[in-house]
């Protein structure tokens, strides 16, 4: 999620020209006098969306009968691996009964911005179907909270209210498939959608939204393509180590 905030900050930094134009209306090439400007305007927003989805799988492997693959899917160590791209993660429902099919976690992701220490804190809802031979994990994100210190005041103000203009919906389904050779492979299917409601002061009607949407979607897609294969490789190795008792 921290990548989303970083993208929004970069967008706002590079939209300063549009912001200046929008704040200084002109007539026949000359700025309008203050008295001719409307004193009150309803805030109008434009909707833009970034969308990415990815399917990744690990190398085939053989499950052991002594420690079924479904038991591994329910292990906290397994879930920590799937969330290992975050800066940190912790389980929120530690008092849940053993073997519970649902778990609630929290992940903390750094937000990249010069001169600022900022992090996005996001709850994650996880449903575990620990079937012995074909287990499944379903992971979805909740509303994030942004914590920041240092840096420019406008960036802090924006990040503290990002929930008012940004909506993120993410899902990740992790299951097991059998390949042609009889080996098992873990497959992850991720879909990520980020919708931004940008005031027309920052994205005026004369500025096309298409380039922003394409650029943002490409950035999200690169992130998914880069990370998930590596994470599933570690998930596979984690199971093999756990299954042998090492």
XYZ file of C-alpha atoms in Angstrom:
246
model
C 0.000 0.000 0.000
C 2.924 2.371 0.688
C 3.666 2.372 -3.029
C 0.203 3.821 -3.649
C 0.856 6.803 -1.365
C 4.251 7.356 -2.995
C 2.644 7.393 -6.438
C 0.050 9.913 -5.286
C 2.704 12.207 -3.835
C 4.705 12.083 -7.058
C 1.554 12.857 -9.029
C 0.835 15.920 -6.909
C 4.412 17.169 -7.103
C 4.362 16.959 -10.901
C 0.913 18.533 -11.206
C 2.089 21.941 -9.929
C 1.742 23.511 -13.366
C -1.883 22.465 -13.658
C -2.453 23.644 -10.092
C -1.024 27.087 -10.875
C -3.096 27.404 -14.047
C -6.236 26.405 -12.247
C -5.692 28.864 -9.404
C -5.009 31.794 -11.749
C -7.876 32.012 -14.295
C -7.109 34.096 -17.362
C -9.130 36.019 -19.928
C -7.561 36.872 -23.282
C -4.183 35.977 -21.902
C -4.428 38.144 -18.749
C -5.176 37.058 -15.178
C -8.654 37.913 -14.011
C -8.900 40.562 -11.333
C -9.727 39.173 -7.887
C -13.135 40.903 -7.903
C -14.196 39.025 -11.046
C -13.413 35.594 -9.659
C -16.120 33.513 -8.081
C -15.728 33.607 -4.324
C -17.082 30.144 -3.679
C -16.793 27.032 -5.805
C -18.073 23.568 -5.119
C -15.177 21.140 -4.978
C -15.349 19.031 -8.108
C -13.286 15.875 -8.386
C -12.210 13.634 -11.233
C -11.964 9.895 -10.789
C -8.896 8.048 -12.018
C -8.090 4.379 -11.475
C -4.949 2.264 -11.484
C -5.493 -1.458 -12.056
C -3.052 -4.371 -12.041
C -3.350 -8.134 -11.770
C -0.869 -10.928 -11.781
C -0.625 -14.709 -11.625
C 2.567 -16.292 -10.345
C 3.589 -19.824 -9.403
C 6.516 -21.516 -7.749
C 8.616 -24.411 -9.009
C 6.970 -27.877 -8.670
C 7.643 -29.862 -5.516
C 6.418 -32.983 -3.722
C 4.354 -32.757 -0.555
C 5.059 -35.087 2.362
C 2.399 -37.271 3.966
C 3.848 -36.799 7.434
C 3.157 -33.028 7.385
C 0.336 -32.176 4.937
C 0.536 -29.071 2.836
C -2.761 -27.856 4.303
C -1.184 -27.702 7.758
C 1.574 -25.475 6.378
C -0.967 -23.019 4.923
C -2.370 -22.520 8.435
C 1.036 -21.805 9.998
C 1.806 -18.224 11.017
C 5.294 -18.610 9.531
C 3.711 -19.337 6.144
C 1.553 -16.228 6.316
C 4.520 -14.114 7.364
C 6.329 -15.212 4.215
C 3.389 -14.155 2.034
C 3.474 -10.718 3.688
C 7.259 -10.467 3.764
C 7.406 -7.624 1.217
C 6.063 -5.331 3.942
C 8.395 -3.728 6.465
C 6.703 -5.666 9.267
C 3.564 -7.651 10.009
C 1.802 -8.871 13.125
C -1.299 -10.848 13.970
C -4.088 -8.832 15.557
C -6.360 -11.672 16.739
C -3.869 -13.620 18.819
C -6.677 -14.760 21.118
C -8.490 -16.542 18.257
C -9.067 -20.260 18.901
C -6.552 -22.692 17.356
C -7.491 -23.833 13.889
C -9.620 -20.754 13.208
C -10.467 -20.387 9.521
C -10.163 -16.590 9.652
C -7.268 -14.465 10.834
C -6.660 -10.728 10.998
C -3.211 -9.280 10.475
C -1.621 -5.848 10.177
C 1.144 -4.942 7.743
C 3.320 -1.836 7.846
C 4.766 -0.530 4.587
C 7.222 2.388 4.211
C 6.264 5.322 1.979
C 9.112 6.704 -0.102
C 9.343 10.497 0.004
C 12.478 12.673 0.435
C 12.955 14.031 3.941
C 9.962 12.232 5.412
C 9.485 9.194 7.633
C 6.103 7.769 6.698
C 4.419 4.391 6.897
C 1.135 2.905 5.776
C -0.583 0.611 8.293
C -3.083 -1.776 6.696
C -5.257 -4.522 8.208
C -5.394 -7.795 6.274
C -8.221 -10.324 6.510
C -7.150 -13.911 5.785
C -9.337 -16.951 5.282
C -7.652 -20.343 5.527
C -9.028 -23.495 3.922
C -6.548 -26.056 5.193
C -7.694 -29.002 3.084
C -4.890 -31.574 3.266
C -4.104 -31.840 -0.454
C -5.602 -28.661 -1.981
C -5.414 -25.868 0.615
C -6.378 -22.281 -0.218
C -5.641 -18.880 1.291
C -7.763 -15.802 0.541
C -6.218 -12.466 1.546
C -7.911 -9.070 1.303
C -6.928 -5.638 2.576
C -8.884 -3.173 4.693
C -8.711 0.607 5.034
C -5.192 1.921 5.675
C -3.949 4.498 8.146
C -0.942 6.643 7.293
C 1.563 7.652 9.968
C 4.209 10.253 9.161
C 6.719 12.646 10.695
C 9.106 15.188 9.226
C 8.981 16.375 5.651
C 6.947 19.231 4.137
C 3.703 20.167 5.830
C 1.631 19.781 2.655
C 2.805 16.186 2.260
C 1.971 15.348 5.887
C -1.464 16.928 5.539
C -2.133 15.012 2.339
C -1.051 11.658 3.726
C -3.068 12.084 6.911
C -6.224 12.516 4.786
C -5.417 10.127 1.966
C -8.344 7.902 2.880
C -10.661 10.718 1.782
C -9.416 10.666 -1.807
C -8.010 7.160 -2.323
C -9.686 3.760 -2.239
C -7.615 0.593 -2.521
C -9.102 -2.849 -3.110
C -6.728 -5.793 -3.174
C -7.180 -9.544 -3.147
C -4.777 -12.447 -3.282
C -5.876 -16.048 -3.667
C -3.201 -18.669 -3.037
C -3.925 -22.300 -3.881
C -2.265 -25.496 -5.068
C -2.308 -27.081 -8.510
C -0.853 -30.268 -9.909
C 1.396 -30.051 -12.964
C 1.619 -32.565 -15.830
C 4.396 -34.465 -14.083
C 2.425 -34.976 -10.895
C 4.287 -32.323 -8.919
C 2.532 -29.640 -6.894
C 2.902 -25.923 -7.424
C 1.602 -22.996 -5.356
C -0.228 -20.394 -7.438
C -0.992 -16.813 -6.435
C -3.570 -14.633 -8.210
C -3.451 -10.995 -7.206
C -5.712 -8.136 -8.248
C -5.090 -4.572 -7.141
C -7.275 -1.554 -7.899
C -6.555 1.978 -6.700
C -9.158 4.682 -7.277
C -8.295 8.337 -6.697
C -10.732 11.222 -6.457
C -8.557 14.155 -7.584
C -9.854 17.738 -7.190
C -10.022 19.539 -10.525
C -7.628 22.140 -9.102
C -4.956 19.459 -9.374
C -6.290 17.663 -12.452
C -8.240 20.222 -14.524
C -10.633 19.018 -17.235
C -8.228 20.069 -19.989
C -5.575 17.639 -18.672
C -6.234 14.081 -19.952
C -6.396 11.448 -17.224
C -5.370 8.596 -19.526
C -1.581 9.089 -19.228
C -1.781 9.181 -15.417
C -3.892 6.021 -15.328
C -1.577 4.158 -17.693
C 1.543 5.233 -15.816
C 0.067 4.331 -12.421
C -1.222 0.972 -13.638
C 2.162 0.151 -15.167
C 3.908 0.960 -11.885
C 1.554 -1.309 -9.934
C 1.947 -4.067 -12.523
C 5.742 -3.944 -12.293
C 5.497 -4.187 -8.525
C 3.314 -7.304 -8.681
C 5.398 -8.961 -11.408
C 8.612 -8.308 -9.488
C 7.537 -9.450 -6.047
C 5.154 -12.398 -6.201
C 7.415 -14.947 -7.886
C 10.119 -14.341 -5.265
C 7.620 -14.580 -2.405
C 6.202 -17.892 -3.672
C 9.718 -19.300 -3.998
C 10.303 -18.554 -0.313
C 6.879 -20.000 0.539
C 7.849 -23.248 -1.223
C 11.222 -23.448 0.528
C 9.546 -22.669 3.832
C 7.219 -25.624 3.428
C 10.011 -28.032 2.462
C 12.035 -26.984 5.502
C 9.025 -27.207 7.826
C 7.914 -30.581 6.390
C 11.308 -32.201 7.055
C 11.448 -30.771 10.563
C 14.643 -28.809 9.924
